């Protein structure tokens, strides 16, 4: 992992594919905006070292499944740079509780007492938020600073340079990224968002079982969704 010419650490295989983006005006504007907000005394989540946590946790060549979130949690101690995930010791958010319920229904997943999804990243699950920062207490506050230009490019690179990925698109925001993905090369699964506010359309979508079936048929190891052990399942 290297810092390179940007203020956040990012894993080398991702840097090689994204370095041109870091030189573009929109990305420099993102950095300027974040620096200015910090100078004003505003608190930004996640902390700098975790802004690219998804990239650092799952190198490009290891990505098998992509779960798109929107922006980071905006409460103290919640955001960790991985979509839907919160550190151990933090209350499990409602959306993640519903994700756990669907996992339990479809895969006999054992529901843990924490919301840390880090073990999934070592299984090739890329937990990407489309907006990578947020001001404390203000959800969506960084939605217009340019992050989605960057993460749209990330999705395009994954689609173009890899084959046989699974993309899990939950809710209208994630589903709006479908046009960036080549459906002839990848498996795209869509449903309502797991948030209780989105109704009951998430429960029963069978995405976790279906994605593993696709991976197995493609000759890849299925994702071990269990969070209390790190060994992979075949």
Short mmCIF file of C-alpha atoms in Angstrom, two decimals:
data_model
loop_
_atom_site.label_atom_id
_atom_site.label_comp_id
_atom_site.label_asym_id
_atom_site.label_seq_id
_atom_site.Cartn_x
_atom_site.Cartn_y
_atom_site.Cartn_z
CA UNK A 1 0.00 0.00 0.00
CA UNK A 2 1.30 3.47 -0.85
CA UNK A 3 0.27 7.09 -0.32
CA UNK A 4 1.52 8.21 -3.74
CA UNK A 5 0.42 11.74 -4.68
CA UNK A 6 -2.87 11.74 -2.77
CA UNK A 7 -3.39 12.33 0.95
CA UNK A 8 -5.03 8.96 1.60
CA UNK A 9 -3.32 5.55 1.51
CA UNK A 10 -4.49 3.35 -1.37
CA UNK A 11 -3.43 -0.15 -2.36
CA UNK A 12 -1.04 -0.31 -5.33
CA UNK A 13 -3.15 -2.37 -7.76
CA UNK A 14 -5.96 0.16 -7.40
CA UNK A 15 -3.59 3.11 -7.64
CA UNK A 16 -2.26 1.88 -10.99
CA UNK A 17 -5.78 1.84 -12.40
CA UNK A 18 -6.95 5.10 -10.83
CA UNK A 19 -3.87 7.33 -10.93
CA UNK A 20 -5.19 9.26 -13.92
CA UNK A 21 -8.32 10.12 -11.93
CA UNK A 22 -6.22 11.57 -9.11
CA UNK A 23 -4.71 14.08 -11.52
CA UNK A 24 -8.04 15.36 -12.84
CA UNK A 25 -9.48 18.71 -11.72
CA UNK A 26 -12.59 17.19 -10.14
CA UNK A 27 -10.52 15.00 -7.81
CA UNK A 28 -8.26 17.89 -6.85
CA UNK A 29 -11.44 19.83 -6.06
CA UNK A 30 -12.55 17.02 -3.74
CA UNK A 31 -9.27 17.23 -1.83
CA UNK A 32 -9.51 21.03 -1.66
CA UNK A 33 -13.08 20.82 -0.37
CA UNK A 34 -12.16 18.34 2.37
CA UNK A 35 -9.15 20.40 3.42
CA UNK A 36 -11.27 23.56 3.58
CA UNK A 37 -13.96 21.85 5.64
CA UNK A 38 -11.36 20.62 8.13
CA UNK A 39 -9.90 24.11 8.39
CA UNK A 40 -13.40 25.31 9.31
CA UNK A 41 -13.39 22.83 12.17
CA UNK A 42 -15.94 20.47 10.67
CA UNK A 43 -15.80 16.77 11.49
CA UNK A 44 -15.67 14.45 8.48
CA UNK A 45 -16.30 10.71 8.48
CA UNK A 46 -14.59 8.36 8.04
CA UNK A 47 -11.15 9.43 9.20
CA UNK A 48 -8.64 10.00 6.39
CA UNK A 49 -6.90 6.66 6.82
CA UNK A 50 -10.19 4.84 6.17
CA UNK A 51 -11.56 6.82 3.22
CA UNK A 52 -10.13 4.23 0.82
CA UNK A 53 -10.61 1.29 3.19
CA UNK A 54 -12.64 -0.67 0.63
CA UNK A 55 -9.78 -0.44 -1.87
CA UNK A 56 -7.11 -1.27 0.68
CA UNK A 57 -9.07 -4.23 2.04
CA UNK A 58 -9.88 -5.85 -1.32
CA UNK A 59 -7.16 -5.47 -3.99
CA UNK A 60 -8.37 -5.23 -7.58
CA UNK A 61 -7.38 -8.75 -8.60
CA UNK A 62 -9.26 -10.25 -5.62
CA UNK A 63 -12.66 -8.63 -6.28
CA UNK A 64 -15.44 -11.17 -6.96
CA UNK A 65 -18.57 -9.51 -5.59
CA UNK A 66 -19.44 -5.81 -5.37
CA UNK A 67 -21.93 -4.40 -2.83
CA UNK A 68 -22.73 -0.75 -3.48
CA UNK A 69 -23.72 1.57 -0.68
CA UNK A 70 -24.46 5.29 -0.87
CA UNK A 71 -22.56 7.47 1.61
CA UNK A 72 -20.86 6.68 4.95
CA UNK A 73 -22.67 6.56 8.26
CA UNK A 74 -22.71 10.06 9.75
CA UNK A 75 -22.67 9.18 13.47
CA UNK A 76 -19.56 9.18 15.66
CA UNK A 77 -17.62 5.93 15.50
CA UNK A 78 -19.77 4.35 12.78
CA UNK A 79 -18.05 4.96 9.43
CA UNK A 80 -15.19 2.65 8.56
CA UNK A 81 -14.92 3.06 4.78
CA UNK A 82 -16.82 -0.15 3.99
CA UNK A 83 -20.41 -0.01 2.76
CA UNK A 84 -22.99 -1.07 5.38
CA UNK A 85 -20.26 -1.99 7.90
CA UNK A 86 -19.71 -0.57 11.39
CA UNK A 87 -16.90 -1.37 13.86
CA UNK A 88 -17.38 -3.85 16.65
CA UNK A 89 -18.95 -2.22 19.70
CA UNK A 90 -21.17 0.03 17.56
CA UNK A 91 -24.89 -0.70 17.44
CA UNK A 92 -25.87 -2.63 14.31
CA UNK A 93 -27.76 -0.25 11.94
CA UNK A 94 -31.28 -1.23 10.78
CA UNK A 95 -30.23 -1.84 7.16
CA UNK A 96 -27.49 -4.21 8.24
CA UNK A 97 -29.90 -6.04 10.56
CA UNK A 98 -32.10 -6.70 7.53
CA UNK A 99 -29.08 -7.87 5.53
CA UNK A 100 -28.33 -10.33 8.33
CA UNK A 101 -31.94 -11.57 8.34
CA UNK A 102 -31.83 -12.32 4.61
CA UNK A 103 -28.47 -14.05 4.97
CA UNK A 104 -29.87 -16.17 7.77
CA UNK A 105 -32.96 -17.05 5.73
CA UNK A 106 -31.12 -17.99 2.55
CA UNK A 107 -27.78 -19.40 3.72
CA UNK A 108 -28.18 -20.43 7.38
CA UNK A 109 -25.91 -17.50 8.26
CA UNK A 110 -25.35 -17.14 12.00
CA UNK A 111 -26.33 -13.59 12.99
CA UNK A 112 -23.44 -12.03 14.96
CA UNK A 113 -23.63 -9.46 17.76
CA UNK A 114 -21.61 -6.91 15.75
CA UNK A 115 -21.70 -5.12 12.40
CA UNK A 116 -18.08 -5.45 11.27
CA UNK A 117 -18.11 -6.81 7.70
CA UNK A 118 -14.31 -6.77 7.33
CA UNK A 119 -14.08 -10.58 6.93
CA UNK A 120 -16.07 -10.29 3.71
CA UNK A 121 -13.35 -8.15 2.16
CA UNK A 122 -10.88 -11.02 2.38
CA UNK A 123 -13.45 -13.17 0.55
CA UNK A 124 -13.34 -10.83 -2.46
CA UNK A 125 -16.35 -8.69 -1.51
CA UNK A 126 -15.74 -5.07 -2.49
CA UNK A 127 -17.79 -2.91 -0.09
CA UNK A 128 -17.94 0.36 -2.02
CA UNK A 129 -19.86 3.47 -1.07
CA UNK A 130 -20.50 5.69 -4.10
CA UNK A 131 -19.82 8.76 -1.93
CA UNK A 132 -16.74 8.30 0.25
CA UNK A 133 -17.08 11.02 2.90
CA UNK A 134 -19.77 12.80 4.91
CA UNK A 135 -19.98 15.64 7.42
CA UNK A 136 -20.81 14.49 10.93
CA UNK A 137 -24.54 14.48 11.54
CA UNK A 138 -25.43 15.46 7.97
CA UNK A 139 -26.29 12.49 5.72
CA UNK A 140 -25.71 13.17 2.04
CA UNK A 141 -23.74 16.34 2.77
CA UNK A 142 -20.90 15.38 0.39
CA UNK A 143 -23.13 14.07 -2.38
CA UNK A 144 -22.24 16.89 -4.78
CA UNK A 145 -18.49 17.33 -4.26
CA UNK A 146 -17.44 14.92 -7.01
CA UNK A 147 -17.11 11.52 -5.38
CA UNK A 148 -19.60 9.90 -7.72
CA UNK A 149 -17.51 10.89 -10.74
CA UNK A 150 -14.69 8.93 -9.13
CA UNK A 151 -16.70 5.89 -8.03
CA UNK A 152 -18.54 5.71 -11.36
CA UNK A 153 -15.11 5.35 -12.94
CA UNK A 154 -14.24 2.63 -10.42
CA UNK A 155 -17.36 0.68 -11.41
CA UNK A 156 -16.54 1.12 -15.11
CA UNK A 157 -12.98 -0.14 -14.58
CA UNK A 158 -14.26 -3.20 -12.74
CA UNK A 159 -16.76 -3.89 -15.51
CA UNK A 160 -14.25 -3.37 -18.31
CA UNK A 161 -11.16 -5.05 -16.88
CA UNK A 162 -12.67 -8.03 -15.06
CA UNK A 163 -15.01 -10.89 -15.99
CA UNK A 164 -17.65 -12.74 -14.05
CA UNK A 165 -18.21 -10.32 -11.19
CA UNK A 166 -21.40 -10.22 -9.13
CA UNK A 167 -22.89 -6.76 -8.60
CA UNK A 168 -25.46 -6.43 -5.82
CA UNK A 169 -27.53 -3.29 -6.43
CA UNK A 170 -29.91 -2.51 -3.58
CA UNK A 171 -32.21 0.49 -3.81
CA UNK A 172 -32.70 3.12 -6.48
CA UNK A 173 -29.35 4.82 -5.96
CA UNK A 174 -27.33 1.64 -6.45
CA UNK A 175 -29.57 0.49 -9.29
CA UNK A 176 -28.88 3.75 -11.12
CA UNK A 177 -25.30 2.46 -11.61
CA UNK A 178 -26.49 -0.50 -13.69
CA UNK A 179 -25.74 1.34 -16.94
CA UNK A 180 -22.02 1.36 -15.99
CA UNK A 181 -21.86 -2.45 -15.92
CA UNK A 182 -21.64 -4.80 -18.92
CA UNK A 183 -24.43 -7.36 -18.36
CA UNK A 184 -22.86 -9.74 -20.88
CA UNK A 185 -19.76 -10.08 -18.70
CA UNK A 186 -21.17 -9.84 -15.19
CA UNK A 187 -24.07 -11.02 -13.00
CA UNK A 188 -26.25 -8.13 -11.82
CA UNK A 189 -28.75 -8.61 -9.01
CA UNK A 190 -31.22 -5.85 -8.09
CA UNK A 191 -33.71 -5.37 -5.28
CA UNK A 192 -35.11 -2.80 -2.90
CA UNK A 193 -32.77 -1.31 -0.33
CA UNK A 194 -32.41 -3.22 2.97
CA UNK A 195 -33.48 -0.15 4.95
CA UNK A 196 -36.77 -0.64 6.83
CA UNK A 197 -37.88 2.61 5.17
CA UNK A 198 -37.83 0.84 1.80
CA UNK A 199 -40.48 -1.68 2.77
CA UNK A 200 -40.16 -5.46 2.70
CA UNK A 201 -38.82 -5.95 -0.82
CA UNK A 202 -35.29 -6.82 0.31
CA UNK A 203 -36.17 -9.83 2.44
CA UNK A 204 -36.44 -12.90 0.23
CA UNK A 205 -34.36 -11.57 -2.67
CA UNK A 206 -32.00 -14.58 -2.39
CA UNK A 207 -29.07 -12.47 -3.55
CA UNK A 208 -26.47 -14.08 -1.31
CA UNK A 209 -27.32 -17.62 -2.34
CA UNK A 210 -27.74 -16.68 -6.02
CA UNK A 211 -24.41 -14.85 -6.15
CA UNK A 212 -22.57 -17.84 -4.69
CA UNK A 213 -24.26 -20.20 -7.14
CA UNK A 214 -23.07 -17.99 -9.98
CA UNK A 215 -19.51 -17.92 -8.63
CA UNK A 216 -19.43 -21.71 -8.29
CA UNK A 217 -20.72 -22.19 -11.84
CA UNK A 218 -17.99 -19.80 -13.00
CA UNK A 219 -15.34 -21.97 -11.37
CA UNK A 220 -14.69 -19.57 -8.48
CA UNK A 221 -14.88 -20.09 -4.74
CA UNK A 222 -18.15 -18.99 -3.21
CA UNK A 223 -18.11 -16.23 -0.63
CA UNK A 224 -18.09 -17.40 2.97
CA UNK A 225 -20.59 -14.94 4.42
CA UNK A 226 -20.04 -16.06 8.01
CA UNK A 227 -18.45 -13.33 10.09
CA UNK A 228 -17.12 -15.41 12.97
CA UNK A 229 -14.66 -17.47 10.93
CA UNK A 230 -12.24 -16.66 8.12
CA UNK A 231 -11.95 -19.94 6.20
CA UNK A 232 -13.44 -20.02 2.70
CA UNK A 233 -16.11 -22.43 1.58
CA UNK A 234 -15.93 -24.29 -1.69
#
